[in-house]
Amino acid sequence: MRSYFWVGCLTKFSNVALIAYSEILLKSDAVRKRLEDLLVKQIRLRLKLDGLNFWRIRKEGGRIYILGENPEEICRSVLKVFGVDFSASALETETGQEEIVENSLKLAEKILGENESFAVRARRVGKHPYTSKDLEVKIGSTILKKLGESKSLKVNLENPDKTIFVEAREKKAYIYSKIFRGWGGLPVGSQGRLLIFLGNNVKTALAGWLMMKRGVFPIPFYLNQTNKDEEDFRFAKTLKDYISQPNLKVYVAPFKKILDSIPQNINSNLKTLLIQRLAVKVGCKLANLKKALGIVLGVSLDPKPTQTLRLLSYLEDASTLPIFHPLIGFEKKEIEDLRLKLNFPENLTKKTFFDFSPPENYNGITDEKLKNFEEKIDVEKLVEKIVNEVKVVKI
Amino acid sequence: MRSYFWVGCLTKFSNVALIAYSEILLKSDAVRKRLEDLLVKQIRLRLKLDGLNFWRIRKEGGRIYILGENPEEICRSVLKVFGVDFSASALETETGQEEIVENSLKLAEKILGENESFAVRARRVGKHPYTSKDLEVKIGSTILKKLGESKSLKVNLENPDKTIFVEAREKKAYIYSKIFRGWGGLPVGSQGRLLIFLGNNVKTALAGWLMMKRGVFPIPFYLNQTNKDEEDFRFAKTLKDYISQPNLKVYVAPFKKILDSIPQNINSNLKTLLIQRLAVKVGCKLANLKKALGIVLGVSLDPKPTQTLRLLSYLEDASTLPIFHPLIGFEKKEIEDLRLKLNFPENLTKKTFFDFSPPENYNGITDEKLKNFEEKIDVEKLVEKIVNEVKVVKI
């Protein structure tokens, strides 16, 4: 069976998925090993989740090599694993110069079209009887000699149509041309957990994604401010794509009853503020229960002068945990660009969930009034009650 | 004098600096007007600071027009004013189609080289007897007719070598080709003030810059952890370039004596944590005095598992104000890319100032020990003492 497969592979040129990562290549061996192991574990789980066949994952010299049925599909599958800089479907060969040149020529034959320009980029780690420059020159000149005329090829080192990459390592060499870009970052979970406040606005998901990319494991949390159970968890589902797990627990708190229990006849700015603070308190309480080190909001600064910064002061005052605002320095346009780049879904049109937003203004709000009112409605008890009614939905 | 000048201007083609802004074009007229006025004020101050002569600033239809001696220098000068999307040195003409076409041809003659491709992009606001499409076709065909053959020009709408922009407004039309990109964002100060913790690492300045771009006025703050007075305020100076003021007050607290007063014989992790918390408390106290709504740190998540998030929990616990970490979702590489894009200075090599950093680990640290120790050394009094000794340096 396998030998049959290998024949198939050679016609497809590549026989291994090469995976590059960089930020976790630390000086400290112990920490580095822990992070590398976490990365490999998540890659393994991701491939299983995607139903891809593979028989070996090998880690060597800052690269991960995966032997499997379809290297290109493996390359695509791992792109959503944070920590992966890029992947490439490569041919693994012996390290002899002749063999490398011969196989590079085969790849060139396969990928270079007529009138195209190309470049060869070689890197070398370990001991070899040639330099990386030697390889580049030898491969480049061989391609020109054998194919240059018939295909009208030219070398272009600045901006080539196609590039042939060669990596000569201690034991094996790798040849590839197509690179799949990952997101980089740190393996999910390596930095602990944070509670992500999700809502109707995609900004909440983008904020969560940014923290996950920095190694955070997400505890997705929604406050349902309606009576209805038709909950659209598209943002939690989108985030789930980036963790290598079959399921993710989403936490949903019933917020409607509580909102209704706040008297209607109070200053509407004060009421808005109370609700925002209540939401933060619920989030903190749940975060503590779930051993999360903080909470993440999708708030950014919109042009309305100082409304939002003041809101964040009030939220901070209500919080017992750090509140992270990864979008705080982003332009409106940068946020939309990020959404498009990630292909994240649009905002929900139904306002099922609670989203943070500043009151119209801060007229009539004093710290004293706020505290008095919070005491009067017994906020701590309300929070307790909401947290007790939180439901868990597996997605 | 002026008529002589105008002749000079016409040979240079442009007679006005056109400034575009977008994010503050809000629906609410009152807020929009306030933000636009702030933007115009800062542009005016910036031009004065840069010693540029101008005699009129006019705001109309989402554009600012500046009449001055050297439109191109004016365009460059305003690029560091947050809120400016782009500027362009333009020719202001009457709105008649003939005049627009004629002047566009003049511009084309000036800027188009042999064998170059070009495009015409027109927009129109107000009532005119032509559409923007009409303008584009008429200008494009005239250029081709008059110059196409002699210069071997061709039209390329996708990726032209040069573009001629035409904006027909109610009263006047504007023709230009070169666009200077600004940073966008919101006028500095429109969102209130934040205290920016600056240190030896450029990340502290980048964090400050990101918040300033979102409309925050900076209160730059350093903790000097040495005995020496040779303080390199390069980061505060870099930030100052983005506010239209001749001076900026930098606040510097003496941190050395206090550090020395903490007993040497305690657990070093505990000591590190104490110092970080002390720094935050000093920052909060000063922020309150200076009416800042929060503090900004340049912390990002490095690969060391959970060390940093835990530190941020401890900082949050020590803080009475929101702490902003605008770099929290950034990759290491993104931070370096931002530094290069902004041409910000390198890290200081002398460790004059305090920078936040997590302890080696959290072994031997309990909340109780921490609180006990903070009581023992009377942290509140220490903070008071440091804040009283803060010096103000005008840069």
PDB file of C-alpha atoms in Angstrom, chain B residues 51-148:
ATOM      1  CA  GLY B  51       7.006  78.300  10.530  1.00  0.00           C
ATOM      2  CA  LEU B  52       4.890  78.029   7.396  1.00  0.00           C
ATOM      3  CA  ASN B  53       3.128  81.040   5.925  1.00  0.00           C
ATOM      4  CA  PHE B  54      -0.573  80.712   5.231  1.00  0.00           C
ATOM      5  CA  TRP B  55      -3.360  83.246   4.981  1.00  0.00           C
ATOM      6  CA  ARG B  56      -6.556  81.285   5.012  1.00  0.00           C
ATOM      7  CA  ILE B  57      -7.933  78.007   6.330  1.00  0.00           C
ATOM      8  CA  ARG B  58     -11.354  77.122   4.994  1.00  0.00           C
ATOM      9  CA  LYS B  59     -13.501  74.140   5.942  1.00  0.00           C
ATOM     10  CA  GLU B  60     -16.094  72.947   3.441  1.00  0.00           C
ATOM     11  CA  GLY B  61     -17.852  69.710   2.622  1.00  0.00           C
ATOM     12  CA  GLY B  62     -15.569  67.423   4.608  1.00  0.00           C
ATOM     13  CA  ARG B  63     -12.391  69.050   3.316  1.00  0.00           C
ATOM     14  CA  ILE B  64     -10.063  71.680   4.705  1.00  0.00           C
ATOM     15  CA  TYR B  65      -8.424  74.069   2.224  1.00  0.00           C
ATOM     16  CA  ILE B  66      -5.365  76.078   3.135  1.00  0.00           C
ATOM     17  CA  LEU B  67      -4.105  78.979   1.100  1.00  0.00           C
ATOM     18  CA  GLY B  68      -0.447  79.561   1.817  1.00  0.00           C
ATOM     19  CA  GLU B  69       2.968  80.220   0.439  1.00  0.00           C
ATOM     20  CA  ASN B  70       4.020  76.647  -0.217  1.00  0.00           C
ATOM     21  CA  PRO B  71       1.094  74.217  -0.523  1.00  0.00           C
ATOM     22  CA  GLU B  72       3.343  71.167  -0.700  1.00  0.00           C
ATOM     23  CA  GLU B  73       5.186  72.032   2.504  1.00  0.00           C
ATOM     24  CA  ILE B  74       1.846  72.680   4.169  1.00  0.00           C
ATOM     25  CA  CYS B  75       0.703  69.243   3.026  1.00  0.00           C
ATOM     26  CA  ARG B  76       3.739  67.605   4.601  1.00  0.00           C
ATOM     27  CA  SER B  77       3.466  69.610   7.795  1.00  0.00           C
ATOM     28  CA  VAL B  78      -0.083  68.512   8.622  1.00  0.00           C
ATOM     29  CA  LEU B  79       0.628  64.787   8.259  1.00  0.00           C
ATOM     30  CA  LYS B  80       1.447  64.386  11.944  1.00  0.00           C
ATOM     31  CA  VAL B  81      -1.869  65.895  12.999  1.00  0.00           C
ATOM     32  CA  PHE B  82      -4.147  63.003  13.937  1.00  0.00           C
ATOM     33  CA  GLY B  83      -7.437  63.160  12.101  1.00  0.00           C
ATOM     34  CA  VAL B  84      -5.820  63.922   8.735  1.00  0.00           C
ATOM     35  CA  ASP B  85      -6.403  61.086   6.263  1.00  0.00           C
ATOM     36  CA  PHE B  86      -4.407  62.629   3.455  1.00  0.00           C
ATOM     37  CA  SER B  87      -3.308  65.940   2.046  1.00  0.00           C
ATOM     38  CA  ALA B  88      -2.699  67.029  -1.515  1.00  0.00           C
ATOM     39  CA  SER B  89      -1.192  70.067  -3.116  1.00  0.00           C
ATOM     40  CA  ALA B  90      -3.957  71.073  -5.527  1.00  0.00           C
ATOM     41  CA  LEU B  91      -4.987  73.637  -8.093  1.00  0.00           C
ATOM     42  CA  GLU B  92      -8.195  75.440  -7.203  1.00  0.00           C
ATOM     43  CA  THR B  93     -10.172  76.408 -10.306  1.00  0.00           C
ATOM     44  CA  GLU B  94     -13.673  77.446 -11.282  1.00  0.00           C
ATOM     45  CA  THR B  95     -16.120  74.586 -11.733  1.00  0.00           C
ATOM     46  CA  GLY B  96     -16.745  74.955 -15.472  1.00  0.00           C
ATOM     47  CA  GLN B  97     -15.993  71.746 -17.323  1.00  0.00           C
ATOM     48  CA  GLU B  98     -13.793  73.468 -19.875  1.00  0.00           C
ATOM     49  CA  GLU B  99     -11.620  75.063 -17.243  1.00  0.00           C
ATOM     50  CA  ILE B 100     -11.289  71.779 -15.344  1.00  0.00           C
ATOM     51  CA  VAL B 101     -10.309  69.876 -18.469  1.00  0.00           C
ATOM     52  CA  GLU B 102      -7.829  72.524 -19.513  1.00  0.00           C
ATOM     53  CA  ASN B 103      -6.145  72.571 -16.116  1.00  0.00           C
ATOM     54  CA  SER B 104      -6.110  68.788 -15.856  1.00  0.00           C
ATOM     55  CA  LEU B 105      -4.311  68.745 -19.176  1.00  0.00           C
ATOM     56  CA  LYS B 106      -1.762  71.201 -17.800  1.00  0.00           C
ATOM     57  CA  LEU B 107      -1.181  68.942 -14.832  1.00  0.00           C
ATOM     58  CA  ALA B 108      -0.874  65.918 -17.115  1.00  0.00           C
ATOM     59  CA  GLU B 109       1.702  67.744 -19.201  1.00  0.00           C
ATOM     60  CA  LYS B 110       3.689  68.435 -16.075  1.00  0.00           C
ATOM     61  CA  ILE B 111       3.625  65.026 -14.437  1.00  0.00           C
ATOM     62  CA  LEU B 112       3.348  62.387 -17.163  1.00  0.00           C
ATOM     63  CA  GLY B 113       6.626  60.993 -18.456  1.00  0.00           C
ATOM     64  CA  GLU B 114       7.176  59.055 -21.659  1.00  0.00           C
ATOM     65  CA  ASN B 115       5.576  55.621 -21.894  1.00  0.00           C
ATOM     66  CA  GLU B 116       3.680  56.134 -18.673  1.00  0.00           C
ATOM     67  CA  SER B 117       0.164  54.968 -17.948  1.00  0.00           C
ATOM     68  CA  PHE B 118      -2.423  57.146 -16.248  1.00  0.00           C
ATOM     69  CA  ALA B 119      -5.947  57.252 -14.849  1.00  0.00           C
ATOM     70  CA  VAL B 120      -8.361  60.070 -14.079  1.00  0.00           C
ATOM     71  CA  ARG B 121     -10.514  59.862 -10.973  1.00  0.00           C
ATOM     72  CA  ALA B 122     -13.205  62.464 -10.523  1.00  0.00           C
ATOM     73  CA  ARG B 123     -15.675  63.031  -7.716  1.00  0.00           C
ATOM     74  CA  ARG B 124     -18.381  65.582  -7.516  1.00  0.00           C
ATOM     75  CA  VAL B 125     -20.319  67.112  -4.633  1.00  0.00           C
ATOM     76  CA  GLY B 126     -23.087  69.615  -5.422  1.00  0.00           C
ATOM     77  CA  LYS B 127     -24.838  70.558  -8.649  1.00  0.00           C
ATOM     78  CA  HIS B 128     -22.966  70.611 -11.925  1.00  0.00           C
ATOM     79  CA  PRO B 129     -24.039  70.200 -15.553  1.00  0.00           C
ATOM     80  CA  TYR B 130     -21.751  67.135 -15.823  1.00  0.00           C
ATOM     81  CA  THR B 131     -21.334  63.834 -13.995  1.00  0.00           C
ATOM     82  CA  SER B 132     -18.047  62.657 -12.529  1.00  0.00           C
ATOM     83  CA  LYS B 133     -17.958  60.017 -15.264  1.00  0.00           C
ATOM     84  CA  ASP B 134     -18.293  62.798 -17.890  1.00  0.00           C
ATOM     85  CA  LEU B 135     -15.293  64.527 -16.366  1.00  0.00           C
ATOM     86  CA  GLU B 136     -13.183  61.382 -16.344  1.00  0.00           C
ATOM     87  CA  VAL B 137     -13.945  60.578 -19.971  1.00  0.00           C
ATOM     88  CA  LYS B 138     -13.472  64.131 -21.190  1.00  0.00           C
ATOM     89  CA  ILE B 139     -10.194  64.664 -19.326  1.00  0.00           C
ATOM     90  CA  GLY B 140      -8.835  61.248 -20.243  1.00  0.00           C
ATOM     91  CA  SER B 141      -9.619  61.623 -23.934  1.00  0.00           C
ATOM     92  CA  THR B 142      -8.230  65.169 -24.049  1.00  0.00           C
ATOM     93  CA  ILE B 143      -4.961  64.028 -22.487  1.00  0.00           C
ATOM     94  CA  LEU B 144      -4.698  61.151 -24.938  1.00  0.00           C
ATOM     95  CA  LYS B 145      -5.471  63.425 -27.873  1.00  0.00           C
ATOM     96  CA  LYS B 146      -3.024  66.154 -26.935  1.00  0.00           C
ATOM     97  CA  LEU B 147      -0.206  64.181 -25.345  1.00  0.00           C
ATOM     98  CA  GLY B 148      -0.863  60.524 -26.062  1.00  0.00           C
TER      99      GLY B 148
END
